[in-house]
Short mmCIF file of C-alpha atoms and ligand atoms in Angstrom, two decimals:
data_model
loop_
_atom_site.label_atom_id
_atom_site.label_comp_id
_atom_site.label_asym_id
_atom_site.label_seq_id
_atom_site.Cartn_x
_atom_site.Cartn_y
_atom_site.Cartn_z
CA MET F 1 0.00 0.00 0.00
CA SER F 2 1.35 3.47 -0.88
CA VAL F 3 1.84 6.07 1.85
CA ARG F 4 -1.03 7.99 0.30
CA GLU F 5 -3.35 4.96 0.58
CA GLU F 6 -2.19 4.31 4.13
CA ASN F 7 -2.90 7.95 5.02
CA ILE F 8 -6.36 7.76 3.47
CA GLN F 9 -7.11 4.67 5.60
CA ILE F 10 -5.93 6.46 8.75
CA ALA F 11 -8.00 9.53 7.87
CA ARG F 12 -11.09 7.33 7.42
CA GLY F 13 -10.61 6.09 10.97
CA HIS F 14 -10.45 9.63 12.34
CA LEU F 15 -13.45 10.79 10.29
CA GLU F 16 -15.74 7.84 11.04
CA ARG F 17 -17.21 9.45 14.17
CA PHE F 18 -18.31 12.54 12.21
CA GLN F 19 -20.05 10.36 9.62
CA LYS F 20 -21.82 8.25 12.24
CA HIS F 21 -22.99 11.05 14.45
CA PRO F 22 -24.03 14.60 13.46
CA LEU F 23 -21.78 17.31 14.82
CA GLY F 24 -23.37 19.24 17.70
CA HIS F 25 -22.49 22.43 19.54
CA LEU F 26 -20.57 22.46 22.82
CA ILE F 27 -22.28 24.82 25.24
CA GLY F 28 -21.45 25.02 28.94
CA GLY F 29 -19.33 21.88 28.58
CA SER F 30 -22.12 19.71 27.09
CA SER F 31 -22.93 18.63 23.56
CA VAL F 32 -26.13 20.24 22.29
CA GLU F 33 -27.70 18.47 19.35
CA THR F 34 -30.68 20.48 18.21
CA GLY F 35 -31.53 22.44 15.08
CA ALA F 36 -31.56 21.82 11.36
CA LEU F 37 -28.75 19.78 9.81
CA PHE F 38 -26.44 20.71 6.95
CA GLU F 39 -23.94 18.52 5.10
CA ASN F 40 -20.22 19.13 5.39
CA CYS F 41 -18.53 17.89 2.19
CA SER F 42 -14.86 17.18 1.57
CA PRO F 43 -13.10 19.24 -1.11
CA VAL F 44 -11.16 16.10 -2.04
CA ASN F 45 -14.08 14.31 -3.70
CA GLY F 46 -17.25 16.17 -2.74
CA GLU F 47 -18.34 13.30 -0.45
CA SER F 48 -20.10 14.07 2.80
CA LEU F 49 -17.91 14.04 5.91
CA GLY F 50 -21.08 14.06 7.99
CA SER F 51 -23.88 16.39 8.92
CA VAL F 52 -23.66 19.37 11.26
CA PHE F 53 -26.29 20.96 13.49
CA SER F 54 -26.86 24.51 12.38
CA GLY F 55 -27.13 26.88 15.33
CA THR F 56 -29.70 29.59 15.86
CA ALA F 57 -29.89 32.80 17.88
CA ASN F 58 -31.16 30.63 20.78
CA HIS F 59 -27.95 28.59 20.77
CA ILE F 60 -25.92 31.80 20.80
CA ASP F 61 -28.03 33.06 23.69
CA ALA F 62 -27.35 29.86 25.66
CA ALA F 63 -23.62 29.96 24.83
CA ALA F 64 -23.31 33.67 25.71
CA SER F 65 -25.10 33.05 29.04
CA ALA F 66 -22.78 30.13 29.81
CA ALA F 67 -19.77 32.32 29.00
CA ALA F 68 -21.13 35.16 31.14
CA ASP F 69 -21.79 32.79 34.09
CA ALA F 70 -18.28 31.33 33.84
CA PHE F 71 -16.57 34.72 33.56
CA PRO F 72 -16.38 35.82 37.24
CA ASP F 73 -14.56 32.68 38.39
CA TRP F 74 -12.33 32.47 35.33
CA VAL F 75 -11.24 36.11 35.47
CA SER F 76 -10.43 35.83 39.17
CA ALA F 77 -8.49 32.56 38.83
CA SER F 78 -4.78 33.16 39.30
CA GLY F 79 -2.59 33.67 36.24
CA LYS F 80 -0.63 30.62 37.35
CA ALA F 81 -3.78 28.48 37.31
CA ARG F 82 -4.62 29.68 33.80
CA ARG F 83 -1.05 29.02 32.72
CA GLN F 84 -1.21 25.44 33.95
CA LEU F 85 -4.51 24.72 32.19
CA LEU F 86 -3.38 26.25 28.90
CA HIS F 87 -0.19 24.16 28.93
CA ARG F 88 -2.39 21.12 29.49
CA VAL F 89 -4.39 22.11 26.39
CA ALA F 90 -1.12 22.29 24.44
CA ASP F 91 -0.09 18.83 25.70
CA LEU F 92 -3.38 17.33 24.57
CA ILE F 93 -3.15 19.02 21.16
CA VAL F 94 0.26 17.43 20.69
CA ALA F 95 -1.13 14.05 21.76
CA ARG F 96 -3.79 14.29 19.01
CA GLU F 97 -1.46 15.85 16.44
CA GLN F 98 -2.01 13.31 13.69
CA GLU F 99 -5.79 13.24 14.09
CA ILE F 100 -5.96 17.04 13.87
CA ALA F 101 -3.74 17.16 10.77
CA PHE F 102 -5.58 14.41 8.89
CA VAL F 103 -9.03 15.76 9.72
CA GLU F 104 -7.94 19.26 8.70
CA CYS F 105 -6.59 17.99 5.34
CA MET F 106 -9.83 16.20 4.47
CA ASP F 107 -12.03 19.05 5.66
CA THR F 108 -10.12 21.91 3.98
CA GLY F 109 -8.19 20.31 1.09
CA GLN F 110 -4.88 21.60 2.45
CA ALA F 111 -1.84 19.42 1.73
CA LEU F 112 -0.49 17.29 4.58
CA ARG F 113 3.04 18.67 4.05
CA PHE F 114 1.74 21.98 5.48
CA MET F 115 -1.02 20.70 7.79
CA SER F 116 1.25 18.21 9.54
CA LYS F 117 2.59 21.22 11.45
CA ALA F 118 -0.82 22.83 12.09
CA ALA F 119 -1.39 21.11 15.43
CA LEU F 120 2.12 21.84 16.68
CA ARG F 121 1.79 25.49 15.76
CA GLY F 122 -1.57 25.55 17.54
CA ALA F 123 0.00 23.99 20.64
CA GLU F 124 2.79 26.57 20.47
CA ASN F 125 0.19 29.36 20.52
CA TYR F 126 -1.27 27.93 23.75
CA ARG F 127 2.16 27.57 25.35
CA PHE F 128 3.21 31.08 24.37
CA PHE F 129 0.09 32.72 25.84
CA ALA F 130 0.04 30.33 28.82
CA ASP F 131 3.40 31.73 29.86
CA LEU F 132 2.12 35.31 29.53
CA ALA F 133 -0.99 34.64 31.67
CA PRO F 134 0.66 35.41 35.06
CA GLN F 135 1.64 38.91 33.80
CA ALA F 136 -1.57 39.62 31.90
CA ASN F 137 -2.95 41.96 34.59
CA ASP F 138 0.28 43.91 35.03
CA GLY F 139 0.24 47.58 34.12
CA HIS F 140 2.58 50.55 34.27
CA SER F 141 3.65 52.95 36.97
CA LEU F 142 3.51 56.60 35.84
CA PRO F 143 4.50 58.95 38.67
CA THR F 144 4.27 62.77 38.61
CA GLN F 145 5.58 65.13 41.27
CA ASP F 146 2.38 64.96 43.32
CA HIS F 147 0.71 61.73 42.28
CA ILE F 148 1.42 58.17 41.42
CA ASN F 149 -0.57 56.95 38.43
CA TYR F 150 -0.58 53.25 37.90
CA THR F 151 -2.47 51.04 35.50
CA THR F 152 -3.93 47.57 35.81
CA ARG F 153 -5.53 45.38 33.17
CA LYS F 154 -8.57 43.15 33.46
CA ALA F 155 -10.22 40.87 30.92
CA ILE F 156 -13.02 42.65 29.06
CA GLY F 157 -15.59 39.86 29.58
CA PRO F 158 -17.05 37.09 27.40
CA VAL F 159 -15.83 37.47 23.80
CA GLY F 160 -16.94 36.14 20.41
CA VAL F 161 -14.41 34.49 18.10
CA ILE F 162 -15.42 34.02 14.45
CA THR F 163 -13.00 32.11 12.24
CA PRO F 164 -12.74 31.42 8.47
CA TRP F 165 -12.38 28.13 6.59
CA ASN F 166 -8.70 28.52 5.71
CA THR F 167 -6.27 26.89 8.20
CA PRO F 168 -9.09 26.90 10.77
CA PHE F 169 -7.29 25.03 13.56
CA MET F 170 -4.26 27.31 13.66
CA LEU F 171 -6.34 30.47 13.37
CA SER F 172 -8.72 29.38 16.14
CA THR F 173 -5.85 28.74 18.54
CA TRP F 174 -4.36 32.10 17.61
CA LYS F 175 -7.52 33.85 18.81
CA ILE F 176 -8.73 31.64 21.66
CA ALA F 177 -5.40 31.13 23.49
CA PRO F 178 -4.77 34.85 24.23
CA ALA F 179 -8.43 35.41 25.13
CA LEU F 180 -8.24 32.64 27.75
CA ALA F 181 -4.83 33.73 29.03
CA ALA F 182 -6.23 37.24 29.53
CA GLY F 183 -9.16 35.87 31.57
CA CYS F 184 -11.93 36.17 28.97
CA THR F 185 -14.48 33.45 28.34
CA VAL F 186 -15.24 32.55 24.74
CA VAL F 187 -18.07 31.76 22.32
CA HIS F 188 -16.55 30.45 19.10
CA LYS F 189 -18.25 30.17 15.73
CA PRO F 190 -16.12 28.35 13.16
CA ALA F 191 -16.70 28.53 9.40
CA GLU F 192 -19.49 26.38 8.03
CA TRP F 193 -17.25 25.03 5.23
CA SER F 194 -14.66 23.47 7.59
CA PRO F 195 -16.12 22.90 11.08
CA LEU F 196 -14.35 19.69 12.15
CA SER F 197 -11.06 20.75 13.70
CA ALA F 198 -12.85 23.32 15.89
CA ARG F 199 -14.73 20.42 17.48
CA LEU F 200 -11.43 18.65 18.22
CA LEU F 201 -9.98 21.82 19.74
CA HIS F 202 -12.99 22.39 22.01
CA GLU F 203 -13.05 18.74 23.12
CA ILE F 204 -9.38 19.10 24.03
CA MET F 205 -9.97 22.30 26.00
CA ILE F 206 -12.77 20.65 27.96
CA GLU F 207 -10.68 17.52 28.57
CA ALA F 208 -7.81 19.72 29.76
CA GLY F 209 -10.06 20.89 32.57
CA LEU F 210 -11.28 24.33 31.51
CA PRO F 211 -14.36 24.92 33.69
CA ALA F 212 -17.78 24.55 32.02
CA GLY F 213 -18.76 27.64 30.04
CA VAL F 214 -15.25 29.07 29.74
CA VAL F 215 -15.24 27.93 26.10
CA ASN F 216 -18.36 27.35 24.00
CA LEU F 217 -18.71 26.27 20.38
CA VAL F 218 -21.69 27.01 18.16
CA ASN F 219 -21.72 25.77 14.56
CA GLY F 220 -23.69 27.29 11.74
CA PHE F 221 -23.89 30.04 9.19
CA GLY F 222 -22.53 33.57 9.34
CA GLU F 223 -25.74 35.34 8.44
CA THR F 224 -27.62 33.71 11.34
CA VAL F 225 -25.36 32.42 14.14
CA GLY F 226 -22.46 34.74 13.35
CA LYS F 227 -24.80 37.72 13.25
CA ALA F 228 -26.49 36.74 16.54
CA LEU F 229 -23.08 36.41 18.21
CA THR F 230 -21.96 39.88 17.10
CA GLU F 231 -25.25 41.39 18.30
CA HIS F 232 -25.45 39.68 21.70
CA PRO F 233 -25.27 42.16 24.60
CA ALA F 234 -23.34 39.78 26.89
CA ILE F 235 -20.52 39.52 24.33
CA LYS F 236 -18.15 42.43 24.91
CA ALA F 237 -15.79 42.08 21.95
CA VAL F 238 -15.56 40.18 18.67
CA ALA F 239 -12.33 38.84 17.21
CA PHE F 240 -13.00 38.11 13.55
CA VAL F 241 -10.90 36.62 10.75
CA GLY F 242 -12.44 36.63 7.29
CA GLU F 243 -13.36 38.76 4.33
CA SER F 244 -13.25 42.55 4.42
CA SER F 245 -16.93 42.84 3.43
CA THR F 246 -17.91 40.56 6.33
CA GLY F 247 -15.87 42.74 8.69
CA SER F 248 -17.88 45.71 7.56
CA ALA F 249 -21.16 43.83 8.20
CA ILE F 250 -19.95 42.81 11.67
CA MET F 251 -19.11 46.39 12.53
CA GLN F 252 -22.68 47.41 11.69
CA GLN F 253 -24.19 44.45 13.54
CA GLY F 254 -22.12 45.22 16.63
CA ALA F 255 -22.75 48.97 16.59
CA GLU F 256 -25.94 48.79 18.69
CA THR F 257 -24.08 47.12 21.59
CA LEU F 258 -20.85 49.13 21.04
CA LYS F 259 -18.80 46.01 20.39
CA ARG F 260 -15.05 46.26 20.43
CA VAL F 261 -13.80 44.60 17.24
CA HIS F 262 -10.54 43.11 16.06
CA PHE F 263 -10.43 42.29 12.35
CA GLU F 264 -7.98 40.24 10.32
CA LEU F 265 -9.27 40.61 6.79
CA GLY F 266 -8.29 40.14 3.16
CA GLY F 267 -5.08 40.96 1.33
CA LYS F 268 -3.59 41.52 -2.12
CA ASN F 269 -0.03 41.35 -0.97
CA PRO F 270 2.86 42.43 -3.18
CA VAL F 271 6.18 40.62 -3.43
CA VAL F 272 8.58 43.21 -4.87
CA VAL F 273 11.69 41.85 -6.60
CA PHE F 274 14.49 44.27 -7.52
CA ASP F 275 17.10 43.34 -10.11
CA ASP F 276 19.82 43.19 -7.44
CA ALA F 277 17.98 40.45 -5.50
CA ASP F 278 19.18 36.91 -4.88
CA ILE F 279 17.10 35.67 -7.80
CA GLU F 280 16.92 31.96 -6.98
CA ARG F 281 15.74 32.60 -3.42
CA ALA F 282 13.31 35.25 -4.60
CA VAL F 283 11.81 32.73 -7.04
CA ASP F 284 11.49 30.18 -4.21
CA ALA F 285 9.73 32.73 -2.02
CA ALA F 286 7.42 34.10 -4.72
CA VAL F 287 6.26 30.57 -5.60
CA PHE F 288 6.01 29.41 -1.99
CA MET F 289 4.05 32.39 -0.73
CA ILE F 290 1.26 32.07 -3.29
CA TYR F 291 0.97 28.37 -4.13
CA SER F 292 1.49 26.84 -0.66
CA LEU F 293 -1.80 26.41 1.23
CA ASN F 294 -3.50 26.46 -2.22
CA GLY F 295 -3.20 30.26 -2.25
CA GLU F 296 -6.02 30.24 0.33
CA ARG F 297 -3.98 32.35 2.70
CA CYS F 298 -4.45 35.96 3.78
CA THR F 299 -0.72 36.73 3.57
CA SER F 300 -0.24 35.08 0.16
CA SER F 301 1.97 37.08 -2.20
CA SER F 302 -0.66 37.30 -4.92
CA ARG F 303 0.93 40.24 -6.77
CA LEU F 304 4.44 39.68 -8.11
CA LEU F 305 6.09 43.02 -8.88
CA VAL F 306 9.35 42.51 -10.81
CA GLN F 307 11.82 45.13 -12.03
CA SER F 308 11.48 45.33 -15.83
CA THR F 309 15.20 44.58 -16.40
CA ILE F 310 14.65 41.03 -15.10
CA TYR F 311 10.86 40.65 -15.62
CA ASP F 312 10.99 38.18 -18.54
CA ALA F 313 13.75 36.01 -17.10
CA PHE F 314 12.17 36.00 -13.64
CA THR F 315 8.63 35.21 -14.77
CA GLN F 316 9.96 32.41 -17.00
CA LYS F 317 11.63 30.82 -14.00
CA VAL F 318 8.42 31.18 -11.98
CA ALA F 319 6.38 29.73 -14.89
CA GLN F 320 8.62 26.65 -14.99
CA ARG F 321 8.14 26.09 -11.26
CA VAL F 322 4.38 26.55 -11.52
CA LYS F 323 4.21 23.92 -14.29
CA ASN F 324 6.11 21.52 -12.00
CA LEU F 325 3.86 21.97 -8.95
CA LYS F 326 2.36 18.68 -7.79
CA VAL F 327 -1.40 18.99 -7.60
CA GLY F 328 -3.13 16.09 -5.90
CA HIS F 329 -4.75 14.40 -2.93
CA PRO F 330 -3.94 16.34 0.25
CA LEU F 331 -2.87 13.16 2.06
CA ASP F 332 -0.30 12.27 -0.61
CA PRO F 333 3.03 13.35 0.95
CA SER F 334 4.25 14.63 -2.44
CA THR F 335 1.24 16.93 -2.98
CA GLU F 336 2.05 20.64 -3.04
CA VAL F 337 -1.36 22.01 -4.07
CA GLY F 338 -4.63 20.38 -3.00
CA PRO F 339 -8.28 21.01 -3.90
CA LEU F 340 -9.96 24.33 -3.09
CA ILE F 341 -12.45 24.49 -0.25
CA HIS F 342 -15.83 24.49 -2.02
CA PRO F 343 -17.42 24.43 -5.50
CA ARG F 344 -18.59 28.03 -4.97
CA HIS F 345 -15.02 29.09 -4.30
CA VAL F 346 -13.80 27.19 -7.40
CA GLN F 347 -16.36 29.12 -9.43
CA LYS F 348 -15.07 32.40 -8.03
CA VAL F 349 -11.41 31.54 -8.70
CA MET F 350 -12.17 30.26 -12.23
CA SER F 351 -14.10 33.42 -13.07
CA TYR F 352 -10.80 35.33 -12.89
CA MET F 353 -9.44 33.32 -15.87
CA ASP F 354 -12.01 35.00 -18.13
CA ILE F 355 -11.56 38.34 -16.40
CA ALA F 356 -7.77 38.15 -16.96
CA GLU F 357 -8.15 37.49 -20.69
CA HIS F 358 -10.88 40.07 -21.06
CA ASP F 359 -8.64 42.70 -19.40
CA GLY F 360 -5.73 41.82 -21.73
CA ALA F 361 -3.44 39.75 -19.46
CA THR F 362 -1.84 36.48 -20.60
CA ILE F 363 -2.52 33.17 -18.88
CA SER F 364 1.07 32.02 -18.97
CA VAL F 365 0.44 28.78 -17.01
CA GLY F 366 -2.75 27.06 -15.80
CA GLY F 367 -6.11 28.71 -16.19
CA THR F 368 -7.95 25.37 -16.11
CA ARG F 369 -9.38 22.86 -13.68
CA THR F 370 -7.79 19.41 -13.35
CA ALA F 371 -9.51 16.25 -14.52
CA ASN F 372 -9.66 14.80 -10.96
CA GLU F 373 -12.84 14.57 -8.98
CA GLY F 374 -12.89 17.21 -6.23
CA TRP F 375 -12.45 20.96 -6.31
CA TYR F 376 -9.08 21.26 -8.02
CA VAL F 377 -7.80 24.28 -9.94
CA ASN F 378 -4.46 24.17 -11.74
CA PRO F 379 -1.88 26.62 -10.38
CA THR F 380 -2.06 29.69 -12.58
CA LEU F 381 0.31 32.50 -13.55
CA PHE F 382 -0.89 35.70 -15.25
CA THR F 383 1.71 37.82 -17.08
CA ASN F 384 1.38 41.00 -19.20
CA ALA F 385 -0.69 42.40 -16.39
CA ASN F 386 -0.91 45.88 -14.97
CA ASN F 387 -2.03 47.00 -11.55
CA SER F 388 -5.35 48.45 -12.62
CA MET F 389 -6.65 45.06 -13.79
CA ARG F 390 -9.14 43.25 -11.56
CA ILE F 391 -6.67 40.33 -11.22
CA ALA F 392 -4.30 42.82 -9.54
CA GLN F 393 -6.89 44.52 -7.36
CA GLU F 394 -9.25 41.79 -6.12
CA GLU F 395 -8.46 39.04 -3.64
CA ILE F 396 -8.78 35.79 -5.65
CA PHE F 397 -7.73 33.56 -2.71
CA GLY F 398 -6.56 30.65 -4.87
CA PRO F 399 -3.34 29.35 -6.48
CA VAL F 400 -3.26 32.29 -8.87
CA LEU F 401 -0.41 34.81 -9.27
CA THR F 402 -0.44 38.11 -11.18
CA ALA F 403 3.00 39.31 -12.40
CA ILE F 404 3.46 43.04 -13.04
CA PRO F 405 6.65 44.88 -14.17
CA PHE F 406 7.96 48.10 -12.61
CA SER F 407 10.77 50.40 -13.73
CA ASP F 408 12.28 51.84 -10.54
CA GLU F 409 11.93 52.09 -6.77
CA ALA F 410 9.37 54.90 -6.88
CA GLU F 411 7.14 52.97 -9.24
CA ALA F 412 7.51 49.78 -7.19
CA ILE F 413 6.24 51.62 -4.09
CA GLN F 414 3.45 53.31 -6.02
CA ILE F 415 2.17 49.99 -7.43
CA ALA F 416 2.63 48.13 -4.15
CA ASN F 417 0.45 50.70 -2.35
CA ASP F 418 -2.15 51.06 -5.10
CA THR F 419 -4.71 48.66 -3.60
CA GLN F 420 -7.49 48.85 -1.06
CA TYR F 421 -5.65 46.25 1.06
CA GLY F 422 -2.63 46.66 3.33
CA LEU F 423 -1.86 43.38 5.06
CA ALA F 424 1.65 42.17 4.12
CA GLY F 425 4.47 43.10 1.77
CA TYR F 426 7.54 41.11 0.72
CA LEU F 427 10.70 42.71 -0.55
CA TRP F 428 13.73 41.19 -2.30
CA THR F 429 16.90 43.26 -2.69
CA THR F 430 20.54 43.08 -1.60
CA ASN F 431 20.71 46.87 -1.17
CA THR F 432 20.29 47.50 2.57
CA GLY F 433 19.37 51.16 2.23
CA ARG F 434 16.71 50.37 -0.38
CA ALA F 435 15.31 47.57 1.80
CA HIS F 436 14.70 49.98 4.69
CA ARG F 437 13.46 52.80 2.44
CA VAL F 438 10.93 50.68 0.59
CA ALA F 439 9.80 48.78 3.71
CA ASN F 440 9.23 52.12 5.41
CA GLN F 441 7.03 53.37 2.57
CA MET F 442 4.93 50.24 2.05
CA ASP F 443 1.44 50.88 3.38
CA VAL F 444 0.99 47.50 5.07
CA GLY F 445 0.98 46.06 8.59
CA MET F 446 3.88 43.66 8.02
CA VAL F 447 6.92 43.61 5.72
CA TRP F 448 9.26 40.71 5.22
CA VAL F 449 12.64 41.54 3.65
CA ASN F 450 14.46 38.73 1.83
CA SER F 451 12.20 36.21 3.54
CA GLU F 452 8.96 34.36 3.25
CA ASN F 453 6.27 34.96 5.90
CA ASN F 454 7.98 34.03 9.12
CA ARG F 455 6.11 34.41 12.37
CA HIS F 456 7.63 35.46 15.69
CA LEU F 457 4.83 35.19 18.27
CA PRO F 458 5.57 38.35 20.31
CA SER F 459 5.60 40.54 17.18
CA PRO F 460 2.46 42.31 15.91
CA PHE F 461 0.38 40.62 13.19
CA GLY F 462 -2.32 42.50 11.32
CA GLY F 463 -3.14 44.83 8.49
CA THR F 464 -3.91 48.41 7.50
CA LYS F 465 -6.66 49.80 5.20
CA ALA F 466 -9.21 47.12 4.21
CA SER F 467 -6.98 44.37 5.66
CA GLY F 468 -7.88 44.84 9.28
CA ILE F 469 -8.16 46.66 12.55
CA GLY F 470 -5.84 45.85 15.44
CA ARG F 471 -2.88 43.57 15.94
CA ASP F 472 -2.37 40.07 17.29
CA GLY F 473 0.67 38.68 19.07
CA GLY F 474 2.15 38.98 22.54
CA ASP F 475 0.93 41.98 24.46
CA TYR F 476 -0.90 43.32 21.38
CA SER F 477 -3.46 40.54 21.84
CA PHE F 478 -3.97 41.49 25.49
CA ASP F 479 -4.61 45.10 24.45
CA PHE F 480 -7.68 43.80 22.64
CA TYR F 481 -8.96 41.26 25.15
CA MET F 482 -8.45 43.46 28.23
CA GLU F 483 -9.49 46.83 29.65
CA THR F 484 -6.82 49.11 31.09
CA LYS F 485 -7.64 51.06 34.24
CA ASN F 486 -5.68 54.05 35.52
CA ILE F 487 -5.52 54.66 39.27
CA CYS F 488 -4.23 58.03 40.44
CA VAL F 489 -3.17 58.46 44.09
CA ALA F 490 -1.92 61.71 45.65
CA PHE F 491 1.37 61.39 47.56
CA ASP F 492 -0.09 63.72 50.15
CA THR F 493 -3.75 64.65 50.63
CA HIS F 494 -4.07 66.84 47.59
CA LYS F 495 -4.85 70.51 47.97
CA VAL F 496 -8.03 70.75 45.86
CA PRO F 497 -9.24 74.21 44.71
CA GLY F 498 -12.07 74.92 47.16
CA LEU F 499 -15.17 76.11 45.34
CA GLY F 500 -18.23 77.71 46.98
CA LYS F 501 -16.54 78.16 50.33
P1 NAD J 601 -15.96 35.02 5.45
O1 NAD J 601 -15.87 36.45 5.82
O2 NAD J 601 -16.89 34.62 4.37
O3 NAD J 601 -16.33 34.12 6.70
C1 NAD J 601 -15.55 34.12 7.88
C2 NAD J 601 -16.43 33.75 9.06
O4 NAD J 601 -17.41 34.78 9.23
C3 NAD J 601 -17.22 32.46 8.87
O5 NAD J 601 -17.26 31.77 10.10
C4 NAD J 601 -18.61 32.95 8.48
O6 NAD J 601 -19.63 32.05 8.80
C5 NAD J 601 -18.71 34.21 9.33
N1 NAD J 601 -19.68 35.20 8.85
C6 NAD J 601 -20.12 35.42 7.59
N2 NAD J 601 -21.03 36.42 7.57
C7 NAD J 601 -21.16 36.86 8.86
C8 NAD J 601 -21.93 37.86 9.49
N3 NAD J 601 -22.76 38.65 8.80
N4 NAD J 601 -21.81 38.03 10.83
C9 NAD J 601 -20.96 37.28 11.55
N5 NAD J 601 -20.21 36.28 11.00
C10 NAD J 601 -20.30 36.09 9.67
O7 NAD J 601 -14.46 34.58 5.09
P2 NAD J 601 -13.97 33.17 4.54
O8 NAD J 601 -14.34 33.09 3.11
O9 NAD J 601 -14.39 32.10 5.48
O10 NAD J 601 -12.39 33.32 4.70
C11 NAD J 601 -11.55 33.83 3.74
C12 NAD J 601 -11.20 35.28 4.02
O11 NAD J 601 -10.54 35.39 5.28
C13 NAD J 601 -10.24 35.89 3.03
O12 NAD J 601 -10.66 37.19 2.68
C14 NAD J 601 -8.92 35.95 3.78
O13 NAD J 601 -8.01 36.91 3.31
C15 NAD J 601 -9.39 36.23 5.15
N6 NAD J 601 -8.35 35.86 6.13
C16 NAD J 601 -7.65 36.86 6.73
C17 NAD J 601 -6.62 36.54 7.63
C18 NAD J 601 -5.78 37.63 8.25
O14 NAD J 601 -5.05 37.33 9.19
N7 NAD J 601 -5.84 38.86 7.79
C19 NAD J 601 -6.35 35.20 7.92
C20 NAD J 601 -7.10 34.22 7.29
C21 NAD J 601 -8.11 34.56 6.41
#
């Protein structure tokens, strides 16, 4: 039996429970199995992975009440106690590493070569924030001549976490771990197109010993359950990862209850390659950052800006690599690009092939679907493009790259910034001064110089413009999940101006 066949057998074992028993919600520590059912289908072959109970506003109400009831004890537990529990969550994630990876591959279509690390990265998120929990309440001391001002921080309350279908396990841990470390309780709504790994994560958190109601999971659709969560008065803040247009809807939905929001939204990220760059490494990075994770990645380098002196040679090298990419079953260890999440998403991605030709770009590689069953799209490279084309402006969110030439540094910056998005930028040059100059002028939340996207957990992650509001990572996460209080004490009984004496 090939490794691929062996992996498929193992995955069947892990998925059997979801096929036998519809997926319920987890509210106040118990499974709740009520509501209409919807089918969750695998991108690999379109077959059902099982049915899922679709939540309603009543489920959100129950989950928000459970989170509100659990909040007083959780927020007053010691940081050390929270640290211990969150490390236990990480241990249990590691213990179920293979199950999480295989389930995620079959539910999302992401290749095992990338998903095999998803659980470990998720565990790392818990460990990182576990260790910050004992300091989460610490503030600053700000003395003046007459007063001491000092600040303290306290968790804001029960929070909503709404996650998308791309790399759902990792993204959920990235939001939930800091919320718990801060002392918040959580109601989580995962994406309807990939709900399985969220169930594993919540089971693990409950098994680790998080008290009932500290974490709650409600499945279902954005327009109903997601909306109800963002409108619920007991929910004090919403951390959302998804499309920019959904972020805008959530802001409106949360306005009535003055929700604090944290948004990680879409991107149309440039990778800028100057003619003095290390060309081979730049090719590696340009290809990796768009075609890994099927291009279904917010920080994908979907716009390739290349200096005109090397544009033809560089895009030819990229084209050769794109032709060689191994498209196939996500559980085949050699697969580099798997199937896209859903037939509706395939339709969206494929629509850009016509748009590209209509706008005058060249489909240099790809542009077609594969013959396999499942939701596969061949990796695609557009050349002869300019930045005003829709393929350069709109987030396609698939294995599709648009290559655009530029003449000099000023034009590179102008094109890089000419988009509604501002999430990430990548920059390839051996000129140190230019690296700093261009990085400084890129209107994005994160720049990587001579590197692919490399994450250091204490550093801020997030975007500008239509790519987001707020930052994740280290203390930046606590800024969102906590309220800061200032306490001002006079050194001596303060001489207050006496009015009306
Ligand atoms: P989406 O906005 O369609 O859905 C995301 C989540 O929001 C889902 O759980 C969905 O059910 C829910 N939702 C939908 N409508 C809602 C509403 N009215 N109220 C409340 N919740 C609602 O996004 P998607 O298609 O699942 O994910 C892909 C998008 O996510 C891309 O745009 C991608 O760039 C973005 N993303 C951004 C980051 C980042 O860090 N910036 C990371 C990953 C993904």
